[in-house]
Short mmCIF file of C-alpha atoms in Angstrom, two decimals:
data_model
loop_
_atom_site.label_atom_id
_atom_site.label_comp_id
_atom_site.label_asym_id
_atom_site.label_seq_id
_atom_site.Cartn_x
_atom_site.Cartn_y
_atom_site.Cartn_z
CA UNK D 238 23.59 9.40 -6.61
CA UNK D 239 21.53 12.63 -6.54
CA UNK D 240 20.25 13.00 -3.02
CA UNK D 241 23.23 11.49 -1.24
CA UNK D 242 25.97 14.07 -1.80
CA UNK D 243 29.40 13.39 -0.28
CA UNK D 244 28.96 16.14 2.31
CA UNK D 245 25.67 14.62 3.48
CA UNK D 246 27.19 11.14 3.59
CA UNK D 247 30.10 12.45 5.67
CA UNK D 248 27.65 13.61 8.35
CA UNK D 249 25.77 10.29 8.08
CA UNK D 250 28.97 8.29 8.52
CA UNK D 251 30.42 10.41 11.34
CA UNK D 252 27.55 12.31 12.90
CA UNK D 253 28.33 15.14 15.30
CA UNK D 254 26.58 14.80 18.65
CA UNK D 255 25.37 11.24 18.04
CA UNK D 256 24.99 9.44 21.37
CA UNK D 257 27.14 12.14 22.98
CA UNK D 258 27.05 12.00 26.76
CA UNK D 259 25.90 15.37 28.10
CA UNK D 260 24.37 16.71 31.31
CA UNK D 261 21.06 17.41 29.63
CA UNK D 262 18.53 19.85 31.02
CA UNK D 263 15.95 18.72 28.48
CA UNK D 264 15.25 15.73 26.26
CA UNK D 265 12.51 14.94 23.71
CA UNK D 266 11.66 12.11 21.30
CA UNK D 267 10.71 12.87 17.72
CA UNK D 268 8.99 10.52 15.29
CA UNK D 269 8.41 10.67 11.56
CA UNK D 270 5.42 8.46 10.82
CA UNK D 271 5.98 8.50 7.06
CA UNK D 272 9.54 7.22 7.26
CA UNK D 273 9.67 5.51 10.63
CA UNK D 274 12.48 7.74 11.92
CA UNK D 275 12.80 7.85 15.69
CA UNK D 276 15.24 10.28 17.25
CA UNK D 277 15.83 11.70 20.70
CA UNK D 278 17.26 15.21 21.01
CA UNK D 279 18.95 16.34 24.23
CA UNK D 280 20.20 19.79 25.19
CA UNK D 281 21.84 21.56 28.08
CA UNK D 282 20.56 25.14 28.32
CA UNK D 283 21.73 27.89 30.67
CA UNK D 284 20.69 31.55 30.52
CA UNK D 285 18.93 31.11 27.19
CA UNK D 286 22.06 29.67 25.61
CA UNK D 287 22.41 26.11 24.35
CA UNK D 288 25.60 24.88 26.01
CA UNK D 289 25.59 21.30 24.72
CA UNK D 290 23.49 19.09 22.49
CA UNK D 291 23.21 15.45 21.48
CA UNK D 292 20.96 13.11 19.57
CA UNK D 293 20.34 9.38 19.35
CA UNK D 294 17.95 6.90 17.80
CA UNK D 295 17.19 4.99 14.61
CA UNK D 296 16.79 7.13 11.55
CA UNK D 297 17.49 7.45 7.86
CA UNK D 298 20.70 9.01 6.55
CA UNK D 299 19.03 12.35 5.84
CA UNK D 300 17.58 12.70 9.32
CA UNK D 301 20.88 11.66 10.84
CA UNK D 302 22.92 14.11 8.74
CA UNK D 303 20.49 16.92 9.49
CA UNK D 304 20.69 16.20 13.23
CA UNK D 305 24.48 16.18 12.96
CA UNK D 306 24.51 19.59 11.27
CA UNK D 307 22.14 20.87 13.95
CA UNK D 308 24.39 19.69 16.77
CA UNK D 309 27.43 21.14 14.98
CA UNK D 310 25.79 24.58 15.01
CA UNK D 311 24.20 24.54 18.45
CA UNK D 312 27.17 24.84 20.81
CA UNK D 313 27.03 28.17 22.65
CA UNK D 314 24.20 29.36 20.41
CA UNK D 315 21.45 31.47 21.97
CA UNK D 316 17.90 30.20 21.70
CA UNK D 317 17.09 33.23 19.55
CA UNK D 318 20.09 32.39 17.36
CA UNK D 319 18.83 28.84 17.01
CA UNK D 320 15.40 30.01 15.86
CA UNK D 321 17.02 32.22 13.23
CA UNK D 322 19.14 29.31 12.00
CA UNK D 323 16.16 26.97 11.92
CA UNK D 324 14.08 29.45 9.91
CA UNK D 325 16.98 29.79 7.42
CA UNK D 326 16.98 26.03 6.87
CA UNK D 327 13.22 25.99 6.43
CA UNK D 328 13.37 28.84 3.90
CA UNK D 329 16.15 27.13 1.96
CA UNK D 330 14.35 23.79 1.84
CA UNK D 331 11.21 25.58 0.69
CA UNK D 332 13.17 27.22 -2.13
CA UNK D 333 12.75 30.73 -0.70
CA UNK D 334 16.48 31.41 -0.31
CA UNK D 335 19.82 29.89 -1.24
CA UNK D 336 21.44 27.36 1.05
CA UNK D 337 24.12 28.85 3.28
CA UNK D 338 27.40 26.93 3.52
CA UNK D 339 26.19 25.38 6.78
CA UNK D 340 23.24 23.75 5.09
CA UNK D 341 24.82 22.89 1.73
CA UNK D 342 24.99 19.15 2.58
CA UNK D 343 21.18 19.17 2.74
CA UNK D 344 20.67 21.15 -0.46
CA UNK D 345 19.83 18.13 -2.65
CA UNK D 346 16.85 17.29 -0.45
CA UNK D 347 14.93 20.31 -1.74
CA UNK D 348 14.41 18.31 -4.95
CA UNK D 349 12.78 15.43 -3.07
CA UNK D 350 9.74 16.87 -1.25
CA UNK D 351 8.85 13.48 0.23
CA UNK D 352 12.16 13.50 2.16
CA UNK D 353 11.85 17.04 3.57
CA UNK D 354 10.25 15.68 6.72
CA UNK D 355 13.33 13.51 7.31
CA UNK D 356 15.57 16.59 7.30
CA UNK D 357 13.21 18.63 9.43
CA UNK D 358 12.55 16.09 12.16
CA UNK D 359 15.56 16.96 14.40
CA UNK D 360 14.81 20.67 14.13
CA UNK D 361 11.10 20.26 14.80
CA UNK D 362 11.89 18.09 17.80
CA UNK D 363 14.26 20.73 19.16
CA UNK D 364 11.62 23.45 18.51
CA UNK D 365 9.20 21.56 20.75
CA UNK D 366 11.88 20.91 23.34
CA UNK D 367 12.81 24.60 23.52
CA UNK D 368 9.15 25.58 23.74
CA UNK D 369 8.72 23.26 26.70
CA UNK D 370 11.92 24.69 28.21
CA UNK D 371 10.65 28.26 27.83
CA UNK D 372 7.30 27.37 29.38
CA UNK D 373 9.09 25.87 32.37
CA UNK D 374 11.27 28.94 32.82
CA UNK Y 42 13.85 -8.63 -22.44
CA UNK Y 43 10.22 -9.13 -21.60
CA UNK Y 44 7.93 -10.11 -24.47
CA UNK Y 45 5.42 -7.60 -23.22
CA UNK Y 46 7.52 -4.57 -22.29
CA UNK Y 47 6.84 -2.98 -25.67
CA UNK Y 48 3.12 -2.91 -24.82
CA UNK Y 49 3.77 -0.27 -22.17
CA UNK Y 50 4.28 3.20 -23.63
CA UNK Y 51 6.01 4.54 -20.53
CA UNK Y 52 9.19 2.74 -21.58
CA UNK Y 53 9.39 4.68 -24.83
CA UNK Y 54 9.70 7.86 -22.76
CA UNK Y 55 11.72 6.29 -19.91
CA UNK Y 56 13.75 3.47 -21.49
CA UNK Y 57 15.98 3.21 -18.41
CA UNK Y 58 13.09 2.68 -16.00
CA UNK Y 59 13.14 -0.56 -14.00
CA UNK Y 60 9.69 -0.66 -12.46
CA UNK Y 61 9.33 -2.92 -9.43
CA UNK Y 62 6.26 -1.37 -7.81
CA UNK Y 63 3.45 -3.31 -9.47
CA UNK Y 64 1.92 -4.22 -6.11
CA UNK Y 65 1.26 -0.50 -5.59
CA UNK Y 66 -0.02 -0.03 -9.11
CA UNK Y 67 0.74 -1.83 -12.35
CA UNK Y 68 1.89 0.17 -15.33
CA UNK Y 69 -0.80 0.48 -17.97
CA UNK Y 70 -0.55 -1.09 -21.43
CA UNK Y 71 -1.01 1.47 -24.21
CA UNK Y 72 -4.01 -0.44 -25.49
CA UNK Y 73 -5.82 0.23 -22.19
CA UNK Y 74 -4.99 3.94 -22.20
CA UNK Y 75 -6.00 4.15 -25.88
CA UNK Y 76 -9.38 2.52 -25.21
CA UNK Y 77 -10.11 4.99 -22.41
CA UNK Y 78 -9.01 7.90 -24.58
CA UNK Y 79 -11.20 6.72 -27.46
CA UNK Y 80 -14.20 6.38 -25.17
CA UNK Y 81 -13.68 9.85 -23.74
CA UNK Y 82 -13.23 11.43 -27.19
CA UNK Y 83 -15.99 9.67 -29.09
CA UNK Y 84 -18.34 7.71 -26.84
CA UNK Y 85 -18.57 9.64 -23.57
CA UNK Y 86 -22.08 9.81 -22.12
CA UNK Y 87 -23.88 9.20 -18.87
CA UNK Y 88 -24.83 5.53 -18.70
CA UNK Y 89 -28.16 4.08 -17.52
CA UNK Y 90 -29.98 7.41 -17.82
CA UNK Y 91 -30.11 8.96 -21.31
CA UNK Y 92 -32.60 7.91 -23.99
CA UNK Y 93 -30.29 8.75 -26.91
CA UNK Y 94 -27.91 6.30 -28.62
CA UNK Y 95 -24.72 7.65 -27.06
CA UNK Y 96 -26.05 7.01 -23.54
CA UNK Y 97 -27.56 3.66 -24.52
CA UNK Y 98 -24.14 2.62 -25.86
CA UNK Y 99 -22.48 3.68 -22.61
CA UNK Y 100 -25.01 1.56 -20.69
CA UNK Y 101 -24.25 -1.37 -22.97
CA UNK Y 102 -20.52 -0.87 -22.40
CA UNK Y 103 -20.96 -0.94 -18.61
CA UNK Y 104 -23.18 -4.02 -18.64
CA UNK Y 105 -20.97 -5.91 -21.12
CA UNK Y 106 -17.99 -5.08 -18.90
CA UNK Y 107 -19.87 -6.41 -15.90
CA UNK Y 108 -20.33 -9.72 -17.73
CA UNK Y 109 -16.68 -9.75 -18.74
CA UNK Y 110 -15.57 -9.22 -15.14
CA UNK Y 111 -17.89 -12.01 -13.99
CA UNK Y 112 -16.36 -14.39 -16.54
CA UNK Y 113 -12.83 -13.29 -15.67
CA UNK Y 114 -13.17 -14.13 -11.97
CA UNK Y 115 -15.35 -17.21 -12.43
CA UNK Y 116 -18.52 -15.54 -11.19
CA UNK Y 117 -20.64 -16.64 -14.09
CA UNK Y 118 -20.62 -20.36 -13.39
CA UNK Y 119 -22.85 -22.38 -11.09
CA UNK Y 120 -25.27 -20.20 -9.17
CA UNK Y 121 -23.24 -17.05 -9.74
CA UNK Y 122 -23.89 -14.44 -12.40
CA UNK Y 123 -22.93 -11.00 -13.60
CA UNK Y 124 -25.56 -9.34 -11.38
CA UNK Y 125 -23.33 -10.22 -8.44
CA UNK Y 126 -20.64 -7.85 -9.75
CA UNK Y 127 -20.75 -4.33 -8.31
CA UNK Y 128 -18.60 -1.51 -9.63
CA UNK Y 129 -16.95 0.46 -6.82
CA UNK Y 130 -14.23 3.10 -6.76
CA UNK Y 131 -11.67 0.75 -5.26
CA UNK Y 132 -10.98 -2.33 -3.15
CA UNK Y 133 -11.08 -0.05 -0.11
CA UNK Y 134 -14.54 1.23 -0.92
CA UNK Y 135 -15.77 -2.30 -1.58
CA UNK Y 136 -14.62 -3.49 1.85
CA UNK Y 137 -16.21 -0.47 3.54
CA UNK Y 138 -19.46 -1.26 1.69
CA UNK Y 139 -19.51 -4.78 3.13
CA UNK Y 140 -18.54 -3.57 6.61
CA UNK Y 141 -21.14 -0.84 6.89
CA UNK Y 142 -23.80 -2.28 4.60
CA UNK Y 143 -23.88 -5.92 5.64
CA UNK Y 144 -21.71 -6.82 8.64
CA UNK Y 145 -23.00 -3.98 10.80
CA UNK Y 146 -26.54 -5.39 10.51
CA UNK Y 147 -25.35 -8.82 11.59
CA UNK Y 148 -23.56 -7.33 14.59
CA UNK Y 149 -26.69 -5.43 15.62
CA UNK Y 150 -28.84 -8.53 15.16
CA UNK Y 151 -26.62 -10.45 17.60
CA UNK Y 152 -26.53 -7.50 20.01
CA UNK Y 153 -30.33 -7.67 20.32
CA UNK Y 154 -29.79 -11.22 21.60
CA UNK Y 155 -27.13 -9.93 24.05
CA UNK Y 156 -24.37 -11.57 22.04
CA UNK Y 157 -21.11 -9.85 21.11
CA UNK Y 158 -20.23 -10.55 17.50
CA UNK Y 159 -16.69 -10.99 16.21
CA UNK Y 160 -14.92 -10.37 12.91
CA UNK Y 161 -11.74 -12.29 12.09
CA UNK Y 162 -8.86 -10.90 10.03
CA UNK Y 163 -5.27 -12.09 9.71
CA UNK Y 164 -2.06 -10.49 10.95
CA UNK Y 165 -1.04 -9.78 7.37
CA UNK Y 166 -3.86 -7.53 6.22
CA UNK Y 167 -3.51 -4.27 4.31
CA UNK Y 168 -4.94 -1.34 6.27
CA UNK Y 169 -7.84 -1.38 3.77
CA UNK Y 170 -8.89 -4.71 5.26
CA UNK Y 171 -8.23 -3.68 8.85
CA UNK Y 172 -9.44 -0.13 9.42
CA UNK Y 173 -13.05 -0.73 8.27
CA UNK Y 174 -13.29 -3.46 10.93
CA UNK Y 175 -11.59 -1.30 13.57
CA UNK Y 176 -14.14 1.44 12.87
CA UNK Y 177 -16.97 -1.09 13.17
CA UNK Y 178 -15.46 -2.25 16.43
CA UNK Y 179 -15.41 1.32 17.77
CA UNK Y 180 -18.97 1.92 16.57
CA UNK Y 181 -20.58 -1.33 17.70
CA UNK Y 182 -18.23 -3.06 20.12
CA UNK Y 183 -17.72 -5.98 17.73
CA UNK Y 184 -14.68 -8.00 18.75
CA UNK Y 185 -11.86 -7.91 16.19
CA UNK Y 186 -10.00 -11.22 16.27
CA UNK Y 187 -6.58 -11.53 14.68
CA UNK Y 188 -5.62 -14.87 13.14
CA UNK Y 189 -1.84 -15.41 13.28
CA UNK Y 190 0.27 -16.31 10.28
CA UNK Y 191 2.66 -19.24 10.13
CA UNK Y 192 6.39 -19.07 9.38
CA UNK Y 193 5.50 -19.58 5.73
CA UNK Y 194 3.49 -16.35 5.81
CA UNK Y 195 0.00 -17.77 5.28
CA UNK Y 196 -2.81 -17.78 7.80
CA UNK Y 197 -2.56 -20.44 10.49
CA UNK Y 198 -5.60 -22.59 9.74
CA UNK Y 199 -5.64 -24.32 13.14
CA UNK Y 200 -5.56 -21.00 14.94
CA UNK Y 201 -8.22 -19.65 12.62
CA UNK Y 202 -10.55 -22.55 13.31
CA UNK Y 203 -10.17 -21.93 17.06
CA UNK Y 204 -11.15 -18.28 16.59
CA UNK Y 205 -14.35 -19.16 14.73
CA UNK Y 206 -17.45 -19.55 16.88
CA UNK Y 207 -21.21 -19.00 16.80
CA UNK Y 208 -20.72 -15.25 17.23
CA UNK Y 209 -18.38 -14.87 14.24
CA UNK Y 210 -20.03 -12.77 11.56
CA UNK Y 211 -17.21 -12.60 8.99
CA UNK Y 212 -13.73 -13.77 8.11
CA UNK Y 213 -11.97 -11.04 6.09
CA UNK Y 214 -8.67 -12.15 4.62
CA UNK Y 215 -6.25 -11.40 1.81
CA UNK Y 216 -5.84 -13.78 -1.10
CA UNK Y 217 -2.23 -12.66 -1.71
CA UNK Y 218 -0.36 -10.66 0.92
CA UNK Y 219 0.71 -7.24 -0.35
CA UNK Y 220 3.89 -7.48 1.75
CA UNK Y 221 4.88 -11.14 1.79
CA UNK Y 222 3.48 -12.21 -1.57
CA UNK Y 223 2.16 -15.40 0.00
CA UNK Y 224 -1.05 -17.00 -1.26
CA UNK Y 225 -3.63 -17.91 1.36
CA UNK Y 226 -5.52 -21.22 0.96
CA UNK Y 227 -8.85 -19.48 0.39
CA UNK Y 228 -10.87 -22.61 -0.46
CA UNK Y 229 -9.79 -24.24 2.81
CA UNK Y 230 -10.49 -21.05 4.77
CA UNK Y 231 -13.97 -20.88 3.25
CA UNK Y 232 -14.58 -24.52 4.14
CA UNK Y 233 -13.59 -23.90 7.76
CA UNK Y 234 -15.69 -20.75 8.05
CA UNK Y 235 -18.71 -22.20 6.31
CA UNK Y 236 -18.76 -25.14 8.75
CA UNK Y 237 -19.65 -22.50 11.34
CA UNK Y 238 -21.95 -20.68 8.86
CA UNK Y 239 -19.58 -17.72 8.74
CA UNK Y 240 -19.21 -15.87 5.42
CA UNK Y 241 -15.76 -15.02 4.02
CA UNK Y 242 -14.61 -11.80 2.37
CA UNK Y 243 -11.46 -12.08 0.28
CA UNK Y 244 -9.26 -9.07 -0.46
CA UNK Y 245 -8.04 -10.06 -3.91
CA UNK Y 246 -6.25 -6.81 -4.79
CA UNK Y 247 -2.91 -8.58 -5.28
CA UNK Y 248 -4.36 -11.74 -6.79
CA UNK Y 249 -6.64 -10.91 -9.71
CA UNK Y 250 -4.76 -10.73 -12.98
CA UNK Y 251 -1.74 -12.45 -11.44
CA UNK Y 252 -3.00 -15.84 -10.28
CA UNK Y 253 -6.06 -17.87 -11.22
CA UNK Y 254 -9.13 -16.59 -9.41
CA UNK Y 255 -12.45 -18.42 -9.64
CA UNK Y 256 -14.75 -17.13 -6.93
CA UNK Y 257 -17.37 -19.83 -7.44
CA UNK Y 258 -14.77 -22.58 -7.01
CA UNK Y 259 -13.17 -20.82 -4.05
CA UNK Y 260 -16.65 -20.66 -2.56
CA UNK Y 261 -16.02 -17.25 -1.03
CA UNK Y 262 -18.97 -14.99 -0.23
CA UNK Y 263 -17.41 -11.63 -1.04
CA UNK Y 264 -14.41 -10.98 -3.28
CA UNK Y 265 -12.95 -7.51 -3.85
CA UNK Y 266 -10.21 -6.11 -6.09
CA UNK Y 267 -9.03 -3.04 -8.00
CA UNK Y 268 -8.37 -2.56 -11.71
CA UNK Y 269 -5.15 -0.63 -11.31
CA UNK Y 270 -3.35 -3.57 -9.75
CA UNK Y 271 -4.08 -5.66 -12.85
CA UNK Y 272 -2.89 -3.22 -15.56
CA UNK Y 273 -6.10 -1.17 -15.57
CA UNK Y 274 -6.84 2.36 -14.39
CA UNK Y 275 -7.30 3.74 -10.88
CA UNK Y 276 -10.78 4.74 -9.76
CA UNK Y 277 -12.52 1.44 -10.43
CA UNK Y 278 -12.83 -1.60 -8.21
CA UNK Y 279 -15.07 -4.63 -7.98
CA UNK Y 280 -17.17 -6.10 -5.23
CA UNK Y 281 -18.39 -9.61 -5.96
CA UNK Y 282 -21.02 -10.72 -3.46
CA UNK Y 283 -23.22 -13.81 -3.52
CA UNK Y 284 -26.85 -13.05 -4.26
CA UNK Y 285 -27.97 -14.03 -0.78
CA UNK Y 286 -25.79 -11.29 0.73
CA UNK Y 287 -26.68 -8.72 -1.89
CA UNK Y 288 -30.30 -9.12 -0.86
CA UNK Y 289 -29.46 -8.32 2.76
CA UNK Y 290 -26.83 -5.61 2.20
CA UNK Y 291 -27.75 -1.93 2.31
CA UNK Y 292 -25.95 0.57 0.07
CA UNK Y 293 -23.26 2.60 1.82
CA UNK Y 294 -23.56 5.50 -0.63
CA UNK Y 295 -26.99 6.58 -1.84
CA UNK Y 296 -28.17 9.06 -4.46
CA UNK Y 297 -29.07 9.13 -8.13
CA UNK Y 298 -29.65 6.06 -10.26
CA UNK Y 299 -30.49 3.53 -7.55
CA UNK Y 300 -34.25 3.84 -6.97
CA UNK Y 301 -37.49 2.74 -8.59
CA UNK Y 302 -39.55 5.39 -6.80
CA UNK Y 303 -38.80 8.27 -4.44
CA UNK Y 304 -41.00 10.75 -2.55
CA UNK Y 305 -40.02 13.46 -0.06
CA UNK Y 306 -40.23 10.93 2.72
CA UNK Y 307 -39.23 7.56 1.32
CA UNK Y 308 -37.60 5.65 -1.52
CA UNK Y 309 -37.61 2.20 -3.06
CA UNK Y 310 -34.27 0.79 -4.17
CA UNK Y 311 -33.54 -0.94 -7.45
CA UNK Y 312 -32.30 -4.52 -7.12
CA UNK Y 313 -28.56 -5.26 -7.09
CA UNK Y 314 -26.18 -4.41 -8.59
CA UNK Y 315 -27.45 -0.92 -9.49
CA UNK Y 316 -28.66 -0.18 -5.95
CA UNK Y 317 -25.00 -0.19 -4.91
CA UNK Y 318 -23.81 2.11 -7.72
CA UNK Y 319 -25.20 5.52 -6.78
CA UNK Y 320 -24.17 8.48 -8.94
CA UNK Y 321 -22.77 8.35 -12.45
CA UNK Y 322 -20.71 5.33 -13.41
CA UNK Y 323 -17.02 5.89 -14.03
CA UNK Y 324 -17.44 4.57 -17.57
CA UNK Y 325 -13.97 5.53 -18.80
CA UNK Y 326 -12.41 3.52 -15.98
CA UNK Y 327 -14.81 0.63 -16.63
CA UNK Y 328 -13.68 0.68 -20.28
CA UNK Y 329 -10.09 0.59 -18.99
CA UNK Y 330 -10.82 -2.38 -16.73
CA UNK Y 331 -12.58 -4.22 -19.56
CA UNK Y 332 -9.65 -3.62 -21.92
CA UNK Y 333 -7.15 -4.70 -19.26
CA UNK Y 334 -9.07 -7.99 -18.99
CA UNK Y 335 -8.90 -8.36 -22.80
CA UNK Y 336 -5.17 -7.62 -22.67
CA UNK Y 337 -4.56 -10.25 -19.99
CA UNK Y 338 -6.81 -12.95 -21.45
CA UNK Y 339 -5.08 -12.60 -24.82
CA UNK Y 340 -1.99 -14.04 -23.09
CA UNK Y 341 -2.58 -17.55 -21.73
CA UNK Y 342 -2.58 -17.49 -17.93
CA UNK Y 343 -0.03 -20.32 -17.79
CA UNK Y 344 2.35 -18.32 -20.00
CA UNK Y 345 2.04 -15.22 -17.80
CA UNK Y 346 2.40 -17.20 -14.60
CA UNK Y 347 5.37 -19.21 -15.85
CA UNK Y 348 7.17 -16.05 -16.89
CA UNK Y 349 6.61 -14.33 -13.55
CA UNK Y 350 7.51 -17.54 -11.71
CA UNK Y 351 10.84 -17.74 -13.57
CA UNK Y 352 11.57 -14.09 -12.83
CA UNK Y 353 10.61 -14.53 -9.23
CA UNK Y 354 12.87 -17.57 -8.78
CA UNK Y 355 15.74 -15.64 -10.36
CA UNK Y 356 15.10 -12.64 -8.09
CA UNK Y 357 15.05 -14.80 -4.96
CA UNK Y 358 18.21 -16.68 -6.03
CA UNK Y 359 20.14 -13.49 -6.74
CA UNK Y 360 18.92 -11.80 -3.56
CA UNK Y 361 19.91 -14.81 -1.46
CA UNK Y 362 23.53 -14.28 -2.60
CA UNK Y 363 23.59 -10.83 -0.98
CA UNK Y 364 24.53 -11.31 2.67
CA UNK Y 365 23.19 -7.88 3.64
CA UNK Y 366 19.65 -8.64 2.42
CA UNK Y 367 17.30 -9.76 5.19
CA UNK Y 368 14.00 -11.05 3.75
CA UNK Y 369 10.81 -10.68 5.80
CA UNK Y 370 10.16 -14.37 5.20
CA UNK Y 371 13.01 -16.88 5.19
CA UNK Y 372 14.39 -17.44 1.67
CA UNK Y 373 13.37 -21.12 1.74
CA UNK Y 374 9.73 -20.05 2.21
CA UNK Y 375 9.81 -17.81 -0.86
CA UNK Y 376 8.77 -20.19 -3.58
CA UNK Y 377 6.19 -18.40 -5.67
CA UNK Y 378 6.30 -14.78 -4.61
CA UNK Y 379 6.26 -12.09 -7.27
CA UNK Y 380 6.19 -9.76 -4.25
CA UNK Y 381 9.38 -9.80 -2.19
CA UNK Y 382 9.97 -7.61 0.87
CA UNK Y 383 13.26 -7.22 2.69
CA UNK Y 384 15.52 -4.90 4.63
CA UNK Y 385 19.11 -3.98 3.85
CA UNK Y 386 21.10 -4.62 6.98
CA UNK Y 387 22.09 -1.32 8.61
CA UNK Y 388 20.49 0.92 5.99
CA UNK Y 389 17.13 2.65 6.34
CA UNK Y 390 14.50 1.52 3.81
CA UNK Y 391 13.85 5.04 2.57
CA UNK Y 392 17.56 5.58 1.91
CA UNK Y 393 17.64 2.34 -0.10
CA UNK Y 394 14.63 3.37 -2.18
CA UNK Y 395 15.98 6.88 -2.77
CA UNK Y 396 19.34 5.53 -3.92
CA UNK Y 397 17.65 3.02 -6.22
CA UNK Y 398 15.51 5.83 -7.64
CA UNK Y 399 18.71 7.61 -8.65
CA UNK Y 400 19.47 4.53 -10.76
CA UNK Y 401 15.96 4.65 -12.33
CA UNK Y 402 14.78 1.76 -10.23
CA UNK Y 403 11.31 2.10 -8.72
CA UNK Y 404 10.63 0.12 -5.54
CA UNK Y 405 8.38 0.76 -2.56
CA UNK Y 406 9.77 1.59 0.88
CA UNK Y 407 7.81 1.94 4.09
CA UNK Y 408 5.25 -0.24 5.81
CA UNK Y 409 3.18 -0.75 2.63
CA UNK Y 410 -0.07 0.01 4.52
CA UNK Y 411 0.59 -3.01 6.70
CA UNK Y 412 2.03 -1.49 9.84
CA UNK Y 413 0.78 -4.14 12.30
CA UNK Y 414 2.45 -6.87 10.23
CA UNK Y 415 5.75 -4.98 10.30
CA UNK Y 416 5.41 -4.57 14.07
CA UNK Y 417 4.83 -8.29 14.43
CA UNK Y 418 7.99 -8.91 12.41
CA UNK Y 419 9.75 -6.37 14.72
CA UNK Y 420 10.73 -4.01 11.96
CA UNK Y 421 9.52 -0.47 11.25
CA UNK Y 422 9.74 -0.51 7.47
CA UNK Y 423 10.89 -2.63 4.57
CA UNK Y 424 11.64 -2.43 0.87
CA UNK Y 425 9.24 -4.17 -1.48
CA UNK Y 426 10.06 -5.41 -4.96
CA UNK Y 427 7.01 -6.51 -6.94
CA UNK Y 428 7.11 -7.90 -10.45
CA UNK Y 429 5.01 -7.22 -13.53
CA UNK Y 430 4.88 -8.50 -17.10
CA UNK Y 431 7.26 -5.73 -18.24
CA UNK Y 432 10.09 -6.86 -15.95
CA UNK Y 433 13.01 -8.91 -17.22
CA UNK Y 434 16.05 -10.77 -15.94
CA UNK Y 435 18.12 -7.74 -16.97
CA UNK Y 436 16.02 -5.54 -14.67
CA UNK Y 437 16.84 -7.85 -11.78
CA UNK Y 438 20.56 -7.79 -12.64
CA UNK Y 439 20.44 -3.99 -12.55
CA UNK Y 440 18.62 -4.07 -9.21
CA UNK Y 441 21.25 -6.37 -7.69
CA UNK Y 442 24.11 -4.14 -8.88
CA UNK Y 443 22.40 -1.07 -7.45
CA UNK Y 444 21.70 -2.76 -4.13
CA UNK Y 445 25.41 -3.57 -3.79
CA UNK Y 446 26.20 0.09 -4.45
CA UNK Y 447 23.64 1.26 -1.89
CA UNK Y 448 25.06 -1.04 0.74
CA UNK Y 449 28.59 0.22 0.13
CA UNK Y 450 27.50 3.86 0.12
CA UNK Y 451 25.26 3.92 3.16
CA UNK Y 452 26.41 1.25 5.57
CA UNK Y 453 28.04 2.92 8.55
CA UNK Y 454 31.64 1.78 8.77
#
């Protein structure tokens, strides 16, 4: 089945960071009106480095897999490093560059524009969360 | 195999397609597309304006189509006639026309008497029959009353009668729910409303072309529908309104082709229906609608309905064998629906639809422009399967096999 590659399904079945218990310094809800996805992203940040991350909520397989990949990459990543990673995903989904190995499980989504928002929701939620974090600090 | 599948050219290009999204838009028979193409190649002209034969023919085409529509929905019997048929761009536009052009006046008339008017809709309305009333409510303060539905998915008549009072200015209700597929008892609703002198608008988008619709017998005051949900093209809809309301209603959109006389300061409108059809008519789409009516009437209604009823029963039976399928209405309530909405336990609706798409199966996933109804049913989204004349038992078998696959693939173990 085209969009649901094995690698994506593996993240959907066993998501990294799903309902993980962390000492969060920030938390934000994200909603995708088109699809009805609702997720909550949590992070623990210290000295501009993301120490821990977690997500929860009701979402489609693509959103869930994308959030899992995000949490997999976040540990000990600087905020600047996160923004670089996020922009790489965006560029790949927009067809502007090849998918790196990290994002390969999401590569099939580029062919389904209507589902892009599902993949982007965790990242957009974290963008807003980090913005709020920066404004507070 | 459906007797009629061969009439739809799309299957010659996509023989594997199993199309279950007729409630969103029906596929178009080739004969309809051909008629529109012929008109655009050889007969295209601006109707109602030119003095040359091509334009006169276009005018004749529009007016003959108006008569055909009137006959098709039983608006040319009793006191009704073809002049009560207004061409609009869509069902949505037709409802907005009634809201802004007629109901708003009634609300303002009551406001002068210090009375707060109310409009009644049901819990199961498409956003097209909800947002125009919400906007009116924001603009005028009219109270929007929501009639509940029963467990069988139709409007609760007792509750509706309690909502009706001397300040009610309209009941606006669907004939067939675009989510549940249930058929509202329109004649009874009209009887209830008319006892309190309240007119009734019926959103017939999912009814016309699928079940028998006779507006005169139903006794409704306004009836609206779209061509593309009955095997015609997009861009053309119908507003039927009784003469008495047409005389009071003001056009929502004004411009060319609707006046007898205009100066720099004032204008005098033509009588209905032309006063409500400002701008150039969408003649190609009107030709499409007219041909779709010919296509449908060439097949006896009982034959079409029996076929879809058999398919529907088979669909419901097969679905009821899948333990992971949770219908929005209990299976025992689903007797006649050619629209069937459900969720797959533990799998997001969009994932189900995407997986089915990979198997060339087209269904709708989401809230189907009926978000409040989904909220009431305490779900965010659902999957909708809606049947058309091109569907067959084999299509349903394929759907069932694919749904089993989806459940195995995506359920979290």
